Amino acid sequence: MDLNRTDEDTIAAIATPLGEGGIGIIRISGPEALPIAQKIFRPDTARPALQSHHLYHGWILDPTTGERVDEVILSYMAAPRTYTREDVVEINGHSGYAVLDRVLGLVIQAGARLASPGEFTRRAFLGGRIDLSQAEAVIDLIHSRCEKSLSLATRQLQGEFRDRILQWRETLLHFQAAMEASMDFSEDLEDEKEEDPAVPIQELENRLIIPLQEMVAQYDRGRVLREGFTLVLVGKPNVGKSSLLNALLGKDRAIVTETPGTTRDVIEDAFVLSGILVRILDTAGIRHAPDAIESLGIERTLHSVADADATLWLLDQSRPLTPEDDTVYESIASRPHMVLLNKHDLPPVVAVEEVKRRYPASTRILELSAFNPQDIGTLREHLATHFLKQPLDSDRSVLLSNLRHRDCLVQAVESLLRAGELLASRGYGELAAEELRSARSQLEAILGWGGSDEELLDRIFSQFCIGK
Ligand SMILES: Nc1nc2c(ncn2[C@@H]2O[C@H](COP(=O)(O)OP(=O)(O)OP(=O)(O)O)[C@@H](O)[C@H]2O)c(=O)[nH]1
Ligand SMILES: [Mg+2]
């Protein structure tokens, strides 16, 4: 990676959210950042030169008319101690649509190019300041909506995850060296067959295969911390799904009426529980012989069940169970779920025992009323202990949370397993060494090493906003 690139152009963008606000920042990065800024900035006291890592008060002027456009604080940071590792200038002005647009226009006129989404961070990566997993952590950090995903992103940004990958890479390098040394040594196949493998298979397993597999196995926990836990409310019409959604959210999100079939589409919202984002979906009630719109709704309900991490299945405790309840059971029985016997405030008609008998796969049953705040509190506790405990328990370990990283690790494990088999059958030193090499390149791909795949970078950095 070339850390001293000088052929890049200079980019600029508004780095703060667009709109009226206290401060708006325009960020400029590249070899021309300082000359561009000097064309349009007048400090209040004339200075021969701007010093790096200093702040200057002054005005942005339109160089063609001399008109004052905004009063600003300008910071200049010379490469390489900057976000992008290039020269960076930041103009802190007032935030408003017209003023920021005007200043950005002047910056562009003075020679900068408008940055594409994530281009500053892309330069930080290409400049070698951060690896690809850290760049991805920057996106996660910006997108974080709760405490746990934020702390996961922060730790990844600090390099905890990268360090773990680097440790494994070191181990692999060590094994590779041992393999190569032994191959130089025993040229002929017969010799190799007689000897013990250059890399003890047990060591390969203990130091790489098992730890990598363990990390892959924890992916779901990491994913829940990063993306949130998806919970879907299902049941036949009128059992109180929308009422429960509103109660959990603490606001009137969905329409509630006494007419069965009120909700016809999937309604999504989110709340935070124990620091984890819970995405909750309210769905159309499942029933026999629905009308055309409703049956489309029911189809969506079933899709949501398939995609969700868990299901809350509601039954109306004040009325007898029906074959429609049995239909709902069939669609959720094999998935993680909890039964909620709702309308507990009314005289109960359905006993917990009856539910257990009729629906043997449903072992977690809670009686509650969507109208009772205490019951909602109890439900929240149950949700936290049953569904969020595992991710919360592994909160401090180095977790895998990104699908791309998971794919790389899975492929690395496959190569390592093949290497193990080849070593065990002796005489295949070359091939085993090849597998170790490819495992290593999978680890390196997580960090974005080994030639940048432009398409991959475009995909990753397009998730950013402009100005980051
Ligand atoms: N007494 C009592 N009534 C409830 C409770 N929960 C919901 N209801 C009532 O039951 C009726 C249906 O509630 P909804 O929340 O619309 O039910 P739903 O499951 O979303 O119904 P659909 O959208 O038609 O599938 C409304 O009249 C609610 O006021 C409860 O715990 N106790
Ligand atoms: Mg509803």
Coordinates of C-alpha atoms and ligand atoms in Angstrom, one line a residue:
M1 CA 0.0 0.0 0.0
D2 CA 1.4 3.4 -1.0
L3 CA 1.2 5.7 2.0
N4 CA 2.6 8.7 0.1
R5 CA 0.2 9.0 -2.7
T6 CA 0.4 12.5 -4.2
D7 CA -1.7 12.0 -7.4
E8 CA -5.1 12.3 -5.7
D9 CA -7.3 15.2 -6.4
T10 CA -8.7 17.3 -3.6
I11 CA -12.3 16.5 -2.4
A12 CA -14.8 18.5 -0.4
A13 CA -18.2 18.1 1.1
I14 CA -20.5 19.3 3.8
A15 CA -19.7 17.1 6.8
T16 CA -22.6 18.0 9.1
P17 CA -26.4 17.1 8.6
L18 CA -28.0 19.5 6.2
G19 CA -30.3 22.0 7.7
E20 CA -30.5 24.9 10.1
G21 CA -28.3 24.4 13.1
G22 CA -25.6 25.9 15.3
I23 CA -22.6 24.9 13.2
G24 CA -22.0 23.5 9.8
I25 CA -18.7 22.0 8.7
I26 CA -17.2 21.8 5.3
R27 CA -14.3 19.4 5.0
I28 CA -11.6 19.5 2.4
S29 CA -9.0 16.8 1.9
G30 CA -6.2 16.4 -0.6
P31 CA -2.9 18.0 -1.7
E32 CA -4.7 21.3 -2.7
A33 CA -6.7 21.7 0.5
L34 CA -4.6 24.5 1.9
P35 CA -4.2 26.5 -1.3
I36 CA -8.0 26.2 -2.0
A37 CA -8.8 27.4 1.5
Q38 CA -6.4 30.3 1.2
K39 CA -8.2 31.5 -2.0
I40 CA -11.4 32.1 -0.1
F41 CA -10.5 32.6 3.6
R42 CA -9.3 35.8 5.2
P43 CA -8.1 35.5 8.8
D44 CA -8.9 38.5 11.0
T45 CA -5.3 39.2 11.5
A46 CA -3.1 38.9 8.4
R47 CA -0.6 36.0 8.7
P48 CA 2.2 34.9 6.5
A49 CA 1.1 31.2 6.7
L50 CA -1.4 29.0 8.4
Q51 CA 0.1 26.5 10.8
S52 CA -0.9 22.9 11.0
H53 CA -3.2 21.8 13.8
H54 CA -4.3 25.4 14.6
L55 CA -7.6 27.2 14.5
Y56 CA -8.2 30.5 12.8
H57 CA -11.0 32.9 13.1
G58 CA -12.0 34.9 10.0
W59 CA -14.3 35.2 7.0
I60 CA -15.1 33.3 3.8
L61 CA -15.0 35.7 0.9
D62 CA -16.2 35.3 -2.6
P63 CA -12.9 35.9 -4.4
T64 CA -14.5 37.4 -7.5
T65 CA -16.6 40.0 -5.8
G66 CA -14.8 40.3 -2.4
E67 CA -18.2 39.8 -0.7
R68 CA -18.2 38.3 2.8
V69 CA -20.2 35.1 2.9
D70 CA -19.8 33.7 6.4
E71 CA -17.9 34.2 9.6
V72 CA -16.0 31.0 10.4
I73 CA -13.4 29.1 12.3
L74 CA -11.0 27.4 10.0
S75 CA -8.7 24.5 11.0
Y76 CA -5.8 23.3 9.0
M77 CA -4.3 19.9 9.6
A78 CA -1.2 18.9 7.5
A79 CA -0.7 15.3 6.4
P80 CA -0.2 12.8 7.7
R81 CA -1.8 13.4 11.2
T82 CA -5.3 13.7 9.8
Y83 CA -8.5 11.7 9.3
T84 CA -7.5 10.9 5.7
R85 CA -3.8 11.1 6.1
E86 CA -3.9 13.9 3.5
D87 CA -3.9 17.6 4.1
V88 CA -7.3 18.5 5.6
V89 CA -9.0 21.8 6.1
E90 CA -12.3 22.2 8.0
I91 CA -14.4 25.2 7.8
N92 CA -16.7 25.6 10.8
G93 CA -19.4 28.1 9.7
H94 CA -23.1 28.6 10.4
S95 CA -25.4 25.9 9.4
G96 CA -28.2 26.7 6.9
Y97 CA -29.0 25.5 3.5
A98 CA -28.0 28.6 1.6
V99 CA -24.9 29.5 3.5
L100 CA -23.3 26.0 3.4
D101 CA -24.2 25.6 -0.2
R102 CA -22.6 28.9 -1.1
V103 CA -19.4 28.1 0.8
L104 CA -19.2 24.7 -0.7
G105 CA -19.7 26.2 -4.1
L106 CA -16.7 28.6 -3.5
V107 CA -14.6 25.6 -2.4
I108 CA -15.5 23.7 -5.6
Q109 CA -14.8 26.9 -7.7
A110 CA -11.4 27.2 -6.1
G111 CA -10.5 23.7 -7.4
A112 CA -11.9 20.9 -5.2
R113 CA -14.2 18.1 -6.4
L114 CA -17.4 17.1 -4.6
A115 CA -16.6 14.0 -2.5
S116 CA -18.7 10.8 -3.0
P117 CA -20.3 9.0 0.0
G118 CA -17.6 7.7 2.4
E119 CA -14.8 9.1 0.3
F120 CA -12.9 10.6 3.2
T121 CA -13.0 7.4 5.1
R122 CA -12.0 5.5 1.9
R123 CA -8.9 7.7 1.8
A124 CA -8.2 6.9 5.4
F125 CA -8.3 3.3 4.5
L126 CA -6.3 3.6 1.3
G127 CA -3.8 5.8 3.1
G128 CA -3.3 3.0 5.6
R129 CA -4.6 4.8 8.7
I130 CA -7.3 2.3 9.3
D131 CA -8.0 -1.2 8.0
L132 CA -11.2 -2.2 6.3
S133 CA -12.8 -3.7 9.4
Q134 CA -12.2 -0.3 11.1
A135 CA -13.7 1.6 8.2
E136 CA -16.8 -0.7 8.5
A137 CA -16.8 0.1 12.3
V138 CA -17.0 3.8 11.4
I139 CA -20.3 3.1 9.5
D140 CA -21.6 1.0 12.3
L141 CA -20.7 3.7 14.8
I142 CA -22.7 6.3 12.8
H143 CA -25.6 4.0 12.3
S144 CA -25.7 2.9 16.0
R145 CA -29.0 3.5 17.7
C146 CA -28.3 1.9 21.0
E147 CA -25.6 1.4 23.6
K148 CA -24.5 -2.1 22.8
S149 CA -24.1 -1.6 19.1
L150 CA -22.2 1.6 19.8
S151 CA -19.8 -0.1 22.1
L152 CA -19.3 -3.0 19.7
A153 CA -18.5 -0.5 16.9
T154 CA -16.2 1.6 19.1
R155 CA -14.2 -1.5 20.1
Q156 CA -13.9 -2.6 16.5
L157 CA -12.8 0.9 15.5
Q158 CA -10.1 0.8 18.2
G159 CA -8.8 -2.4 16.5
E160 CA -9.8 -5.2 19.0
F161 CA -11.2 -7.3 16.2
R162 CA -8.3 -6.5 13.9
D163 CA -5.8 -7.5 16.6
R164 CA -7.5 -10.9 17.0
I165 CA -7.3 -11.4 13.2
L166 CA -3.7 -10.4 13.2
Q167 CA -2.8 -12.9 16.0
W168 CA -4.3 -15.7 13.9
R169 CA -2.5 -14.4 10.9
E170 CA 0.8 -14.5 12.8
T171 CA 0.1 -18.1 13.9
L172 CA -0.5 -19.0 10.2
L173 CA 2.7 -17.4 9.1
H174 CA 4.5 -19.4 11.7
F175 CA 2.9 -22.6 10.4
Q176 CA 3.6 -21.7 6.8
A177 CA 7.3 -21.1 7.6
A178 CA 7.5 -24.5 9.2
M179 CA 5.9 -26.1 6.2
E180 CA 8.2 -24.4 3.7
A181 CA 11.3 -25.2 5.7
S182 CA 10.4 -28.9 5.8
M183 CA 9.5 -29.0 2.1
D184 CA 12.9 -27.5 1.2
F185 CA 14.4 -30.1 3.5
S186 CA 12.7 -33.2 2.2
E187 CA 12.6 -32.9 -1.6
D188 CA 11.5 -36.4 -2.2
L189 CA 8.0 -37.7 -1.6
E190 CA 9.1 -40.8 0.1
D191 CA 11.0 -38.9 2.8
E192 CA 8.0 -36.7 3.5
K193 CA 5.7 -39.7 3.9
E194 CA 7.9 -41.1 6.7
E195 CA 8.2 -38.0 8.7
D196 CA 5.7 -36.4 11.1
P197 CA 3.9 -33.5 9.5
A198 CA 5.8 -30.2 9.7
V199 CA 2.8 -28.7 11.4
P200 CA 1.4 -30.9 14.2
I201 CA -2.3 -31.3 13.3
Q202 CA -3.3 -31.0 16.9
E203 CA -1.7 -27.5 17.0
L204 CA -3.4 -26.5 13.9
E205 CA -6.7 -27.4 15.5
N206 CA -6.1 -25.9 18.9
R207 CA -4.6 -22.7 17.8
L208 CA -6.6 -21.9 14.7
I209 CA -9.4 -24.2 13.6
I210 CA -11.2 -24.3 17.0
P211 CA -10.9 -20.6 17.9
L212 CA -12.0 -19.6 14.4
Q213 CA -15.0 -21.9 14.6
E214 CA -15.8 -20.5 18.0
M215 CA -15.9 -17.0 16.7
V216 CA -18.0 -18.0 13.7
A217 CA -20.4 -19.7 16.1
Q218 CA -20.8 -16.5 18.1
Y219 CA -21.8 -14.5 15.0
D220 CA -25.5 -14.5 15.9
R221 CA -24.8 -12.8 19.2
G222 CA -22.6 -10.2 17.5
R223 CA -25.2 -9.6 14.9
V224 CA -27.9 -9.0 17.5
L225 CA -25.7 -6.5 19.3
R226 CA -24.9 -4.8 16.0
E227 CA -28.2 -4.9 14.1
G228 CA -30.7 -5.6 16.8
F229 CA -33.0 -8.4 17.7
T230 CA -36.1 -8.9 15.5
L231 CA -39.3 -9.9 17.3
V232 CA -42.6 -10.5 15.4
L233 CA -46.1 -10.4 17.0
V234 CA -48.4 -13.0 15.5
G235 CA -51.8 -14.5 16.3
K236 CA -55.3 -14.8 14.9
P237 CA -57.2 -11.5 14.5
N238 CA -58.3 -9.5 17.5
V239 CA -56.1 -11.1 20.1
G240 CA -54.4 -7.8 20.9
K241 CA -51.2 -7.8 18.8
S242 CA -51.4 -4.1 17.9
S243 CA -52.4 -3.2 21.5
L244 CA -49.3 -5.0 22.7
L245 CA -47.1 -3.3 20.1
N246 CA -48.3 0.1 21.3
A247 CA -47.8 -0.9 24.9
L248 CA -44.2 -2.0 24.3
L249 CA -43.4 1.1 22.3
G250 CA -45.2 3.4 24.7
K251 CA -47.0 5.2 21.9
D252 CA -50.0 4.7 19.6
R253 CA -48.2 3.3 16.6
A254 CA -50.8 0.9 15.2
I255 CA -54.5 1.2 14.9
V256 CA -56.5 -0.8 17.4
T257 CA -60.2 -1.6 17.0
E258 CA -62.5 -4.3 18.1
T259 CA -63.0 -5.4 14.5
P260 CA -61.0 -8.5 13.6
G261 CA -58.7 -7.9 10.7
T262 CA -57.7 -4.4 11.6
T263 CA -54.0 -4.7 10.8
R264 CA -53.4 -5.7 7.2
D265 CA -49.8 -4.9 6.6
V266 CA -46.6 -5.4 8.6
I267 CA -45.9 -2.5 10.9
E268 CA -42.4 -2.1 12.1
D269 CA -40.8 0.0 14.9
A270 CA -38.1 -0.4 17.5
F271 CA -37.4 0.0 21.2
V272 CA -34.3 -0.4 23.3
L273 CA -34.1 -3.2 25.9
S274 CA -31.0 -3.7 28.1
G275 CA -29.1 -1.6 25.6
I276 CA -30.0 -3.7 22.6
L277 CA -32.2 -2.5 19.8
V278 CA -35.3 -4.6 19.5
R279 CA -37.0 -4.3 16.1
I280 CA -40.6 -5.3 16.5
L281 CA -43.1 -6.2 13.8
D282 CA -46.9 -6.2 14.2
T283 CA -48.6 -8.3 11.6
A284 CA -52.0 -9.1 10.1
G285 CA -53.9 -11.6 12.1
I286 CA -53.8 -15.1 10.6
R287 CA -57.3 -16.6 9.9
H288 CA -59.1 -18.9 7.6
A289 CA -61.0 -17.5 4.6
P290 CA -59.7 -14.0 4.7
D291 CA -60.4 -11.4 1.9
A292 CA -57.9 -10.8 -0.9
I293 CA -56.1 -7.9 0.9
E294 CA -55.9 -9.8 4.1
S295 CA -54.5 -12.9 2.5
L296 CA -51.7 -10.8 1.1
G297 CA -51.1 -9.5 4.7
I298 CA -51.1 -13.0 6.0
E299 CA -48.5 -14.0 3.5
R300 CA -46.3 -11.1 4.7
T301 CA -46.9 -12.3 8.3
L302 CA -45.5 -15.7 7.4
H303 CA -42.4 -14.1 5.8
S304 CA -41.8 -12.0 8.8
V305 CA -41.9 -15.1 11.0
A306 CA -39.3 -16.8 8.9
D307 CA -37.0 -13.8 9.0
A308 CA -37.4 -12.9 12.7
D309 CA -35.1 -13.9 15.6
A310 CA -38.2 -14.8 17.7
T311 CA -41.9 -14.8 17.7
L312 CA -44.4 -13.6 20.3
W313 CA -47.6 -15.6 19.8
L314 CA -50.7 -14.0 21.2
L315 CA -53.8 -15.9 22.3
D316 CA -57.0 -14.4 23.7
Q317 CA -57.4 -15.8 27.2
S318 CA -61.0 -14.6 27.4
R319 CA -62.3 -16.8 24.6
P320 CA -62.0 -20.5 23.7
L321 CA -59.1 -21.6 21.5
T322 CA -60.1 -22.2 17.8
P323 CA -58.7 -24.0 14.8
E324 CA -57.3 -20.7 13.7
D325 CA -55.0 -20.7 16.7
D326 CA -53.9 -24.2 15.7
T327 CA -53.0 -22.8 12.2
V328 CA -50.8 -20.1 13.8
Y329 CA -49.1 -22.7 16.0
E330 CA -48.2 -24.8 12.9
S331 CA -46.4 -21.9 11.4
I332 CA -44.3 -21.0 14.4
A333 CA -43.9 -24.2 16.4
S334 CA -40.5 -25.0 15.1
R335 CA -39.1 -21.5 15.7
P336 CA -38.1 -19.7 18.9
H337 CA -41.2 -18.3 20.4
M338 CA -43.1 -17.4 23.5
V339 CA -46.8 -17.6 24.1
L340 CA -48.7 -14.6 25.5
L341 CA -52.1 -15.3 27.0
N342 CA -53.5 -11.8 26.5
K343 CA -56.6 -10.2 28.0
H344 CA -55.8 -11.6 31.4
D345 CA -57.9 -8.8 32.9
L346 CA -61.1 -10.4 31.6
P347 CA -62.5 -13.6 33.2
P348 CA -60.1 -16.4 31.8
V349 CA -61.5 -19.1 29.6
V350 CA -58.2 -20.7 28.6
A351 CA -56.0 -22.2 31.2
V352 CA -52.2 -22.4 30.9
E353 CA -52.4 -26.2 31.2
E354 CA -54.7 -26.4 28.2
V355 CA -52.3 -24.4 26.1
K356 CA -49.4 -26.7 27.2
R357 CA -51.5 -29.8 26.3
R358 CA -52.7 -28.5 23.0
Y359 CA -49.4 -27.0 21.9
P360 CA -46.6 -29.2 23.2
A361 CA -43.8 -27.2 21.5
S362 CA -44.8 -24.1 23.3
T363 CA -43.1 -24.2 26.7
R364 CA -42.8 -20.5 27.5
I365 CA -46.2 -19.1 28.4
L366 CA -47.0 -15.8 30.0
E367 CA -50.4 -14.5 31.1
L368 CA -50.8 -10.8 30.7
S369 CA -53.0 -7.9 29.7
A370 CA -51.7 -5.4 27.1
F371 CA -53.5 -2.7 29.1
N372 CA -51.5 -3.4 32.3
P373 CA -48.2 -1.6 32.6
Q374 CA -46.9 -4.0 35.2
D375 CA -47.5 -6.9 32.9
I376 CA -45.7 -5.1 30.2
G377 CA -42.7 -4.6 32.6
T378 CA -42.8 -8.4 33.3
L379 CA -42.9 -9.1 29.6
R380 CA -39.8 -6.9 29.0
E381 CA -37.9 -8.8 31.7
H382 CA -38.9 -12.1 30.1
L383 CA -37.8 -10.9 26.7
A384 CA -34.4 -9.8 28.1
T385 CA -33.8 -13.1 29.9
H386 CA -35.0 -15.5 27.2
F387 CA -33.9 -13.8 24.1
L388 CA -31.2 -11.3 24.9
K389 CA -29.2 -13.0 27.6
Q390 CA -26.7 -14.7 25.3
P391 CA -25.7 -11.6 23.4
L392 CA -25.5 -9.6 26.6
D393 CA -23.3 -12.3 28.2
S394 CA -20.8 -12.2 25.4
D395 CA -20.9 -8.4 25.3
R396 CA -17.3 -7.9 26.3
S397 CA -15.7 -10.6 24.2
V398 CA -14.3 -9.9 20.7
L399 CA -17.4 -10.6 18.6
L400 CA -18.0 -11.3 15.0
S401 CA -20.9 -9.1 13.9
N402 CA -20.4 -8.4 10.2
L403 CA -21.6 -10.8 7.5
R404 CA -18.6 -10.1 5.2
H405 CA -16.2 -10.9 8.0
R406 CA -18.1 -14.1 8.8
D407 CA -17.9 -15.2 5.2
C408 CA -14.1 -14.7 5.2
L409 CA -13.7 -16.6 8.4
V410 CA -15.9 -19.5 7.2
Q411 CA -13.8 -19.8 4.1
A412 CA -10.6 -19.7 6.2
V413 CA -11.9 -22.5 8.4
E414 CA -12.7 -24.6 5.3
S415 CA -9.1 -24.1 4.0
L416 CA -7.7 -25.0 7.4
L417 CA -9.8 -28.1 7.7
R418 CA -8.6 -29.2 4.3
A419 CA -5.0 -28.4 5.3
G420 CA -5.5 -30.6 8.3
E421 CA -6.7 -33.5 6.2
L422 CA -3.8 -33.2 3.8
L423 CA -1.3 -33.1 6.6
A424 CA -2.8 -36.2 8.1
S425 CA -2.6 -38.2 4.9
R426 CA 1.1 -37.2 4.5
G427 CA 2.9 -36.6 1.3
Y428 CA 0.7 -33.6 0.4
G429 CA 2.9 -30.9 1.8
E430 CA 2.6 -28.6 -1.2
L431 CA -1.2 -28.8 -1.2
A432 CA -1.4 -28.3 2.5
A433 CA 0.8 -25.2 2.2
E434 CA -1.5 -23.9 -0.5
E435 CA -4.5 -24.2 1.8
L436 CA -2.7 -22.4 4.6
R437 CA -1.9 -19.6 2.1
S438 CA -5.5 -19.3 1.1
A439 CA -6.7 -19.3 4.8
R440 CA -4.2 -16.4 5.4
S441 CA -5.5 -14.4 2.4
Q442 CA -9.1 -14.8 3.8
L443 CA -8.0 -13.3 7.1
E444 CA -6.2 -10.5 5.2
A445 CA -9.3 -9.9 3.2
I446 CA -11.2 -9.0 6.4
L447 CA -8.7 -6.2 6.9
G448 CA -8.8 -5.2 3.2
W449 CA -5.2 -6.2 2.5
G450 CA -3.9 -7.8 -0.6
G451 CA -5.1 -5.6 -3.5
S452 CA -8.3 -3.6 -3.1
D453 CA -11.3 -5.0 -4.8
E454 CA -12.9 -1.8 -6.1
E455 CA -16.4 -3.3 -6.3
L456 CA -16.2 -4.4 -2.6
L457 CA -14.9 -1.0 -1.6
D458 CA -17.7 0.7 -3.5
R459 CA -20.2 -1.5 -1.8
I460 CA -18.9 -0.7 1.6
F461 CA -18.3 3.0 1.3
S462 CA -21.6 3.7 -0.4
Q463 CA -23.2 2.9 2.9
F464 CA -21.7 6.2 4.3
C465 CA -23.2 9.6 3.9
I466 CA -21.4 12.3 1.9
G467 CA -18.9 14.1 4.0
K468 CA -17.7 11.1 6.0
Ligands
LIG1 N1 -59.8 -6.4 27.9 C1 -58.8 -6.4 27.0 N2 -58.9 -6.0 25.8 C2 -57.9 -6.0 24.9 C3 -56.6 -6.3 25.4 N3 -55.7 -6.2 24.4 C4 -56.4 -5.8 23.3 N4 -57.7 -5.7 23.6 C5 -58.8 -5.3 22.8 O1 -59.0 -6.3 21.8 C6 -59.4 -5.7 20.5 C7 -58.4 -6.0 19.4 O2 -57.1 -5.4 19.7 P1 -56.0 -5.2 18.6 O3 -54.8 -4.8 19.3 O4 -56.5 -4.4 17.5 O5 -55.9 -6.7 18.1 P2 -55.0 -7.3 16.9 O6 -54.6 -8.6 17.3 O7 -54.0 -6.3 16.5 O8 -56.1 -7.5 15.8 P3 -56.0 -7.5 14.2 O9 -55.1 -6.4 13.8 O10 -57.4 -7.4 13.7 O11 -55.3 -8.8 13.8 C8 -59.4 -4.2 20.8 O12 -60.8 -3.8 21.1 C9 -58.6 -4.0 22.1 O13 -59.0 -2.9 22.8 C10 -56.4 -6.7 26.8 O14 -55.4 -7.0 27.3 N5 -57.6 -6.7 27.5
MG2 MG -53.7 -5.4 14.7

